[in-house]
Amino acid sequence: MGDSSSASYIRMVQHLIEKCIIFHMTQEECIEAISKHANIEPVITATVWKELEKENKEFFEEYARSRGDRMSEEETKQKILKIISDSSAATNSHN
Amino acid sequence: MLAVSPLTNSNVEKQGDMESFQLGLDEFSDVFSGENFLEGIDFEDLYVGIDDGDVLPDLEMDPEMLAEFSISGGEESSEVNKRREEEDRHSGSGLVSSTSNRSEEIVSIKSDESVAANPSPMKDEKRRRKSSSTTQSKGSQGKRKLKVDWTPELHRRFVQAVEQLGVDKAVPSRILELMGIDCLTRHNIASHLQKYRSHRKHLLVREAEAASWSQRRQNHGGVGGGGGGSKRDISPWPAPPTMGFPPQTPLQTFRPLHVWGHPSVNQSLLHMWPKHLVHSPPPPWATPPPPPPPWQPLHHRVTAPNALTPASLCFPQPLATTRLSTSAVRGIPPQAMYKVDQGIGVSNGQSDSLPPFDFHPSKESVDAAIGDVLLRPWLPLPLGLKPPSVESVMVELQHQGISKIPPTCSA
């Protein structure tokens, strides 16, 4: 009985992780969101994530790679926004 | 003789002559090998039409066929070259006199049934080069780049070699070695590899996104904007009831991801590679359709606590799916879809629901998605990743100090 409830629990965690992956979240973000919204221990989420990664190595490799690409775009965007907001703040402070 | 005599004047009207000559050939083919007959034939015209193409027929054959061909081509080209020399000598004059010299060659050429010979003296140089390249086609690829026909079989070997080496570490020269096909150059492999890699990445990224909004796409009748939607072929899935469509979608298009180019069910899947369509090997993280999905056994265990059998899960759903036009796919609880739609769609306000690359997904949508899982844990896994074994997870957790899950003491 313990076994099947563990199994279903693990499956649920996997499900949660998959949902987060759909949102392109990082492992840390997943763990945090799942801990916050689902009250799952971070260590459990982390473990399940790690095991999933082992079983689905190529998927996670690609996922990380495509995230890497996206992140750099996003970071650039953020930087630009920051520059803009900084400069506008600077302009405002003159007035 | 009768039919072919007009041809001897030929060099001017080659095309027309060839056509009539061919007709003559057909009619008199049984008489053709007779030496008498050959005297009146201008063989130069025979090959005129074929002469024009830049691509010789043999270039598009499979490597195996090429091997066969080059052997016969070898015999033939030397004869053709011989004839060429003779034609040089006789050029301009009626070629009648030279035909008798050529008769033996012609007979043997005909018996080879090859059309690669190009007798025209004007294109002599070019053809000689080409015919000699024919003989070498199997080997060193001297000067020309043969057009490689990436048959599914060839592609499968390619992918095997790539996977053996590791996609990122796969170097064309090593791939070539592993494949062991002489007819491929490193260049062929390199360009094919490049296409393969970009295709894989493209598909993968798309599918990760498509997974969650595949529901929406189903609503639109599976014609689907973007992503794998248009290329999907829903039906071949044996679709055990526990398998809802979200995994179906990515899985179907993920299949090609793994070994792309293999012939299999879905001809329409990879529009980029119409010839090498799909294949059936398993996607990296999910088993192929015929075996039951990996989490099915898991699901059986799940049913006890949830008190919801997969069967009962499924039956009500099809009735309700008409509203959401997802009848193509079974096992989708429409309420869940609706909810997810609202959760995701509302926050993004786009028809495709998931934000293209939202680096910081909105908290509400994440919360809604998570909440949905908690409420309905029996839902099929959206990505259908291959689940880890329960034992290995438990062992790992024990190393971390957690002896049982769900943890009995609150965090």
XYZ file of C-alpha atoms in Angstrom:
506
model
C 0.000 0.000 0.000
C 2.808 2.315 0.822
C 4.284 1.468 -2.482
C 1.352 2.492 -4.582
C 0.828 5.692 -2.740
C 4.480 6.490 -3.209
C 4.146 5.685 -6.830
C 1.157 7.896 -7.272
C 2.851 10.646 -5.354
C 5.872 10.451 -7.544
C 3.681 10.493 -10.563
C 1.971 13.584 -9.298
C 5.263 15.302 -8.788
C 6.278 14.330 -12.284
C 3.053 15.784 -13.536
C 3.705 19.022 -11.728
C 7.187 19.210 -13.100
C 5.929 18.629 -16.602
C 3.453 21.429 -16.233
C 6.246 23.725 -15.220
C 8.389 22.616 -18.097
C 5.609 23.684 -20.382
C 6.134 27.122 -18.950
C 9.822 26.832 -19.720
C 10.717 27.122 -16.110
C 14.084 26.251 -14.738
C 14.546 23.517 -12.228
C 14.798 26.045 -9.432
C 11.675 27.807 -10.521
C 9.819 24.539 -10.741
C 10.898 23.502 -7.312
C 9.883 26.803 -5.864
C 6.524 26.965 -7.556
C 5.690 23.403 -6.729
C 6.721 23.872 -3.145
C 4.681 27.020 -2.841
C 1.533 25.953 -4.614
C 1.499 22.259 -4.004
C 3.365 22.011 -0.759
C 5.767 19.501 -2.095
C 9.082 19.329 -0.367
C 11.754 20.897 -2.523
C 13.994 17.910 -2.019
C 11.298 15.638 -3.371
C 10.735 17.773 -6.416
C 14.449 17.996 -6.955
C 14.845 14.262 -6.709
C 12.039 13.541 -9.096
C 13.414 16.121 -11.491
C 16.802 14.501 -11.347
C 15.397 11.072 -11.974
C 13.308 12.347 -14.830
C 16.364 13.886 -16.301
C 18.151 10.565 -16.145
C 15.339 8.794 -17.885
C 14.845 11.477 -20.472
C 18.333 12.707 -20.947
C 18.034 13.959 -24.467
C 14.856 15.813 -23.776
C 16.402 17.682 -20.898
C 19.528 18.407 -22.839
C 17.515 19.978 -25.591
C 15.355 21.719 -23.075
C 18.356 23.251 -21.395
C 19.834 24.238 -24.695
C 16.732 25.894 -25.983
C 16.266 27.579 -22.676
C 19.788 28.822 -22.928
C 18.983 30.426 -26.248
C 15.853 31.922 -24.940
C 17.474 33.153 -21.838
C 20.026 35.104 -23.669
C 17.331 36.790 -25.713
C 15.375 37.491 -22.630
C 18.356 38.760 -20.763
C 19.169 41.090 -23.551
C 15.644 42.326 -23.523
C 15.757 42.849 -19.809
C 18.968 44.741 -20.100
C 17.527 46.999 -22.714
C 14.479 47.638 -20.629
C 16.638 48.392 -17.676
C 18.711 50.821 -19.656
C 15.602 52.529 -20.851
C 14.107 52.758 -17.427
C 17.374 53.890 -15.939
C 17.759 56.592 -18.501
C 14.214 57.740 -18.077
C 14.694 57.806 -14.337
C 17.818 59.838 -14.842
C 15.938 62.196 -17.113
C 13.201 62.547 -14.581
C 15.569 63.286 -11.804
C 16.886 66.232 -13.725
C 13.471 67.777 -13.715
C 16.734 -0.711 -92.586
C 13.699 0.725 -94.067
C 12.706 2.621 -91.076
C 16.051 3.985 -90.275
C 17.439 5.126 -93.498
C 16.210 8.699 -93.186
C 18.299 9.052 -90.143
C 21.624 8.814 -91.697
C 21.564 12.411 -92.779
C 20.826 13.502 -89.394
C 22.989 15.902 -87.615
C 20.619 18.711 -88.234
C 17.350 17.385 -87.015
C 18.431 15.239 -84.258
C 15.460 15.394 -82.043
C 12.928 14.495 -84.604
C 15.116 11.803 -85.915
C 15.605 10.343 -82.588
C 11.944 10.088 -81.978
C 11.262 8.381 -85.207
C 14.268 6.301 -84.690
C 13.038 5.168 -81.393
C 9.802 4.194 -82.935
C 11.761 2.271 -85.426
C 13.653 0.668 -82.662
C 10.542 -0.476 -81.014
C 9.176 -1.982 -84.071
C 12.292 -3.601 -85.235
C 13.945 -4.425 -82.015
C 13.990 -8.056 -82.781
C 15.859 -7.425 -85.956
C 18.070 -4.934 -84.356
C 21.010 -6.994 -83.542
C 21.546 -7.997 -87.086
C 24.561 -6.477 -88.570
C 22.857 -5.494 -91.746
C 20.513 -3.401 -89.868
C 23.160 -1.622 -87.993
C 24.736 -0.215 -91.024
C 21.946 2.138 -91.662
C 21.687 3.399 -88.177
C 23.164 6.534 -86.978
C 23.766 5.772 -83.366
C 24.716 9.239 -82.682
C 21.123 10.171 -82.849
C 20.076 7.496 -80.517
C 21.518 9.283 -77.597
C 20.907 12.792 -78.612
C 17.996 13.497 -76.376
C 19.671 11.990 -73.427
C 22.699 13.983 -74.138
C 21.109 17.189 -73.087
C 20.484 16.500 -69.486
C 23.071 17.401 -67.035
C 22.014 14.744 -64.692
C 22.609 11.299 -65.846
C 20.061 8.755 -64.773
C 22.573 6.786 -62.856
C 23.248 9.615 -60.501
C 19.983 9.156 -58.771
C 20.238 5.564 -58.022
C 20.725 4.034 -54.666
C 24.279 3.311 -53.706
C 23.736 -0.373 -54.257
C 22.430 0.173 -57.652
C 25.245 2.508 -58.357
C 27.629 -0.283 -57.606
C 26.001 -2.504 -60.137
C 25.770 0.202 -62.608
C 29.306 1.304 -62.429
C 30.447 -2.150 -63.297
C 28.461 -2.199 -66.447
C 29.253 1.417 -66.964
C 32.884 0.559 -66.850
C 32.662 -1.815 -69.699
C 30.555 0.471 -71.633
C 32.411 3.670 -71.217
C 35.564 2.252 -72.583
C 33.645 1.218 -75.603
C 32.023 4.533 -75.853
C 35.359 6.209 -75.671
C 36.602 4.005 -78.410
C 33.689 4.992 -80.476
C 34.253 8.569 -79.651
C 37.661 8.423 -81.102
C 36.314 6.910 -84.205
C 33.719 9.559 -84.465
C 36.317 12.180 -84.206
C 37.900 10.753 -87.201
C 34.702 10.419 -89.068
C 32.966 13.485 -87.899
C 31.073 15.414 -90.412
C 30.941 12.615 -92.879
C 28.041 10.309 -93.041
C 28.544 8.090 -90.160
C 27.492 5.144 -92.083
C 30.966 3.987 -92.676
C 31.860 4.089 -89.062
C 28.864 2.196 -87.949
C 30.200 -1.084 -89.035
C 33.202 -0.453 -86.863
C 30.971 0.297 -84.051
C 28.685 -2.564 -84.491
C 30.291 -4.772 -81.935
C 30.304 -1.984 -79.450
C 26.772 -1.221 -80.118
C 25.648 -4.701 -79.651
C 27.337 -4.931 -76.348
C 26.095 -1.547 -75.343
C 22.627 -2.498 -76.124
C 22.978 -5.611 -74.143
C 24.047 -3.570 -71.197
C 20.954 -1.534 -71.624
C 22.593 1.529 -70.457
C 21.904 4.920 -71.768
C 24.731 6.773 -70.248
C 26.758 6.792 -73.380
C 26.729 10.032 -75.223
C 28.065 9.797 -78.675
C 27.714 13.327 -79.824
C 31.093 14.584 -80.876
C 30.245 18.090 -79.948
C 29.741 17.218 -76.375
C 32.487 14.773 -76.472
C 34.676 16.162 -73.797
C 31.928 16.633 -71.335
C 30.580 13.192 -71.864
C 33.872 11.516 -71.596
C 34.342 13.103 -68.307
C 30.910 12.071 -67.235
C 31.202 8.548 -68.370
C 34.469 8.156 -66.633
C 32.934 9.587 -63.538
C 30.278 6.984 -63.828
C 32.806 4.295 -63.427
C 34.307 6.046 -60.506
C 31.046 6.893 -58.933
C 31.346 4.212 -56.408
C 34.790 5.181 -55.434
C 36.610 8.367 -55.003
C 34.115 10.929 -56.264
C 36.849 12.685 -58.131
C 35.438 15.860 -59.461
C 31.732 15.715 -59.055
C 29.387 15.756 -56.183
C 26.817 13.119 -56.620
C 23.347 13.921 -55.583
C 22.639 11.669 -52.686
C 19.251 10.183 -52.362
C 18.574 9.955 -48.691
C 16.394 6.933 -48.649
C 14.789 5.987 -45.388
C 17.192 3.114 -45.029
C 20.163 5.312 -45.636
C 18.844 7.859 -43.262
C 18.251 5.265 -40.611
C 21.849 4.200 -40.806
C 22.867 7.797 -40.613
C 20.862 8.361 -37.489
C 22.182 5.194 -35.920
C 25.680 6.387 -36.545
C 24.910 9.810 -35.169
C 23.366 8.428 -32.041
C 26.228 6.100 -31.515
C 28.558 9.024 -31.545
C 26.242 11.343 -29.718
C 24.350 14.027 -31.579
C 26.626 16.804 -30.541
C 29.824 14.904 -31.002
C 28.852 13.376 -34.284
C 31.494 14.330 -36.743
C 30.859 13.719 -40.426
C 34.023 11.760 -40.943
C 33.199 9.433 -38.097
C 29.639 9.105 -39.251
C 30.878 8.196 -42.656
C 33.070 5.520 -41.175
C 30.268 4.122 -39.105
C 27.903 4.039 -42.001
C 30.442 2.420 -44.191
C 28.877 3.450 -47.435
C 31.375 4.315 -50.076
C 29.094 6.393 -52.129
C 28.730 9.093 -49.542
C 31.142 11.920 -49.225
C 31.939 13.708 -46.049
C 30.227 16.684 -47.550
C 26.997 14.802 -48.094
C 27.045 13.686 -44.512
C 27.910 17.107 -43.207
C 25.044 18.820 -44.904
C 22.637 16.099 -43.941
C 23.819 16.304 -40.370
C 23.277 20.001 -40.303
C 19.749 19.617 -41.524
C 19.082 16.854 -39.078
C 20.287 18.849 -36.125
C 18.344 21.939 -36.918
C 15.290 19.898 -37.568
C 15.543 18.090 -34.274
C 15.945 21.224 -32.302
C 13.156 22.883 -34.110
C 10.775 20.060 -33.465
C 11.717 19.676 -29.879
C 11.266 23.283 -28.972
C 8.013 23.427 -30.746
C 6.674 20.378 -29.132
C 7.483 21.491 -25.658
C 5.310 24.466 -26.277
C 2.732 22.589 -28.166
C 2.042 20.237 -25.340
C -0.013 22.588 -23.321
C -1.772 24.379 -26.045
C -2.402 21.281 -27.989
C -5.721 21.256 -26.276
C -6.619 24.491 -27.885
C -5.467 23.199 -31.169
C -7.641 20.228 -30.876
C -10.463 22.589 -30.415
C -9.735 24.079 -33.719
C -10.074 20.736 -35.275
C -6.498 19.730 -35.082
C -5.621 21.839 -38.013
C -3.676 23.781 -35.553
C -1.762 26.928 -35.855
C 1.926 26.457 -35.967
C 3.751 23.787 -34.172
C 3.213 20.231 -34.770
C -0.472 20.649 -35.130
C -0.685 20.723 -38.817
C 1.601 17.875 -39.108
C 0.006 15.667 -36.639
C -1.716 12.504 -37.397
C -3.802 11.664 -34.452
C -5.354 8.412 -35.294
C -2.597 5.857 -35.452
C -2.302 5.824 -31.769
C -3.875 2.723 -30.364
C -4.834 5.130 -27.654
C -5.247 3.225 -24.534
C -7.826 5.050 -22.581
C -5.416 6.412 -20.108
C -3.615 8.239 -22.740
C -5.112 11.538 -23.440
C -4.216 13.666 -26.305
C -1.699 15.968 -24.817
C 0.891 13.283 -24.775
C -0.377 12.109 -28.052
C 0.475 15.292 -29.720
C 4.029 15.695 -28.674
C 4.660 12.030 -28.860
C 3.536 11.829 -32.361
C 5.707 14.531 -33.508
C 8.451 13.485 -31.225
C 8.656 10.202 -32.867
C 10.137 11.696 -35.930
C 12.471 13.565 -33.772
C 14.292 10.523 -32.774
C 14.857 8.827 -35.993
C 13.796 11.122 -38.567
C 13.355 9.988 -42.016
C 12.150 6.537 -41.374
C 9.204 5.355 -43.265
C 6.237 4.883 -41.112
C 2.755 5.928 -40.617
C 2.752 9.607 -40.868
C 3.618 10.753 -44.286
C 2.485 14.219 -43.582
C 4.407 14.766 -40.438
C 7.580 16.230 -41.682
C 6.720 18.494 -44.461
C 10.264 19.565 -44.651
C 11.395 16.155 -45.603
C 8.713 14.815 -47.734
C 10.653 11.863 -48.841
C 12.039 10.831 -45.644
C 9.120 10.918 -43.659
C 8.534 9.659 -40.493
C 9.695 6.880 -38.704
C 8.658 4.949 -35.907
C 11.403 4.772 -33.407
C 10.645 5.917 -29.984
C 11.092 9.462 -28.972
C 13.749 9.930 -26.441
C 11.464 10.163 -23.565
C 8.468 8.159 -24.399
C 7.962 4.705 -25.683
C 6.391 4.252 -29.059
C 2.703 3.803 -29.368
C 2.382 0.094 -29.827
C 3.667 -0.766 -26.425
C 1.481 0.720 -23.816
C 2.651 4.014 -22.523
C 5.187 3.657 -19.826
C 3.118 5.133 -17.138
C 0.257 2.877 -17.703
C 1.363 0.387 -15.114
C 1.855 3.289 -12.847
C -1.596 4.320 -13.560
C -2.972 1.069 -12.416
C -1.417 1.617 -9.104
C -2.799 5.035 -8.999
C -6.309 3.940 -9.523
C -6.710 2.449 -6.132
C -6.253 5.569 -4.116
C -8.058 7.682 -6.584
C -10.915 5.325 -6.919
C -11.186 6.141 -10.528
C -10.392 3.504 -13.015
C -9.064 4.475 -16.367
C -12.105 2.946 -17.896
C -14.455 5.064 -15.962
C -12.318 8.002 -16.671
C -12.705 7.547 -20.305
C -16.232 6.750 -20.847
C -17.900 9.873 -19.812
C -15.387 11.942 -21.631
C -16.134 11.135 -25.212
C -19.668 12.167 -24.680
C -18.619 15.497 -23.463
C -15.942 16.099 -25.945
C -18.199 17.033 -28.755
C -18.601 20.399 -27.275
C -14.947 21.022 -27.381
C -14.462 19.198 -30.611
C -11.758 17.037 -29.295
C -13.383 13.879 -30.306
C -10.291 12.967 -32.193
C -8.673 12.317 -28.944
C -10.003 10.400 -26.110
C -9.666 10.690 -22.454
C -9.640 14.391 -22.126
C -11.807 15.618 -19.420
C -13.356 18.655 -20.921
C -13.750 20.387 -17.654
C -10.093 20.170 -17.052
C -9.381 21.523 -20.425
C -11.660 24.358 -19.933
C -10.113 25.163 -16.720
C -6.643 24.975 -18.024
C -7.672 27.035 -20.949
C -8.952 29.683 -18.722
C -5.978 29.480 -16.516
C -3.568 29.761 -19.315
C -5.574 31.590 -21.872
C -6.851 34.315 -19.673
C -3.553 35.328 -18.379
C -2.069 35.499 -21.805
C -4.968 36.531 -23.858
C -3.661 34.960 -26.989
C -5.317 32.440 -29.148
C -2.429 30.133 -28.742
C -2.545 30.571 -25.046
C 0.996 29.900 -24.003
C 3.156 32.996 -24.147
C 5.838 32.539 -26.715
C 8.770 32.775 -24.493
C 7.698 34.068 -21.257
C 10.781 34.003 -19.228
C 8.776 34.710 -16.143
C 5.498 32.965 -16.562
C 2.713 34.614 -14.757
C 2.166 33.365 -11.290
C -1.510 32.904 -11.851
C -1.100 30.630 -14.761
C 1.486 28.529 -13.029
C -0.657 28.382 -9.963
C -3.657 27.366 -11.996
C -1.738 24.654 -13.748
C -0.375 23.286 -10.533
C -3.718 23.474 -8.857
C -5.220 21.557 -11.669
C -2.762 18.756 -11.221
C -3.455 18.612 -7.546
C -7.161 18.452 -8.053
C -7.008 15.943 -10.781
C -3.928 13.841 -10.389
C -5.288 11.191 -12.666
C -4.969 13.444 -15.643
C -2.623 12.203 -18.308
C 0.811 13.636 -18.179
C 1.074 16.627 -20.456
C 4.479 15.818 -21.811
C 4.468 12.134 -21.242
C 8.068 12.010 -20.193
C 9.382 8.609 -19.396
C 8.830 8.221 -15.707
C 11.667 7.239 -13.442
C 11.413 3.995 -11.615
C 9.777 4.328 -8.253
C 12.544 2.417 -6.554
C 15.260 4.654 -7.795
C 13.365 7.719 -6.677
C 12.780 6.212 -3.256
C 16.386 5.233 -2.908
C 17.455 8.690 -3.849
C 15.081 10.222 -1.379
C 16.334 7.994 1.351
C 19.784 9.298 0.693
C 18.381 12.723 1.227
C 16.815 11.685 4.459
C 13.251 11.177 3.434
C 11.980 7.755 4.150
C 8.511 7.825 2.823
C 6.325 9.885 0.643
C 4.034 11.566 0.918
C 5.806 12.831 3.988
C 3.758 12.350 7.047
C 5.098 15.319 8.902
C 4.352 18.690 7.457
C 7.171 20.714 5.983
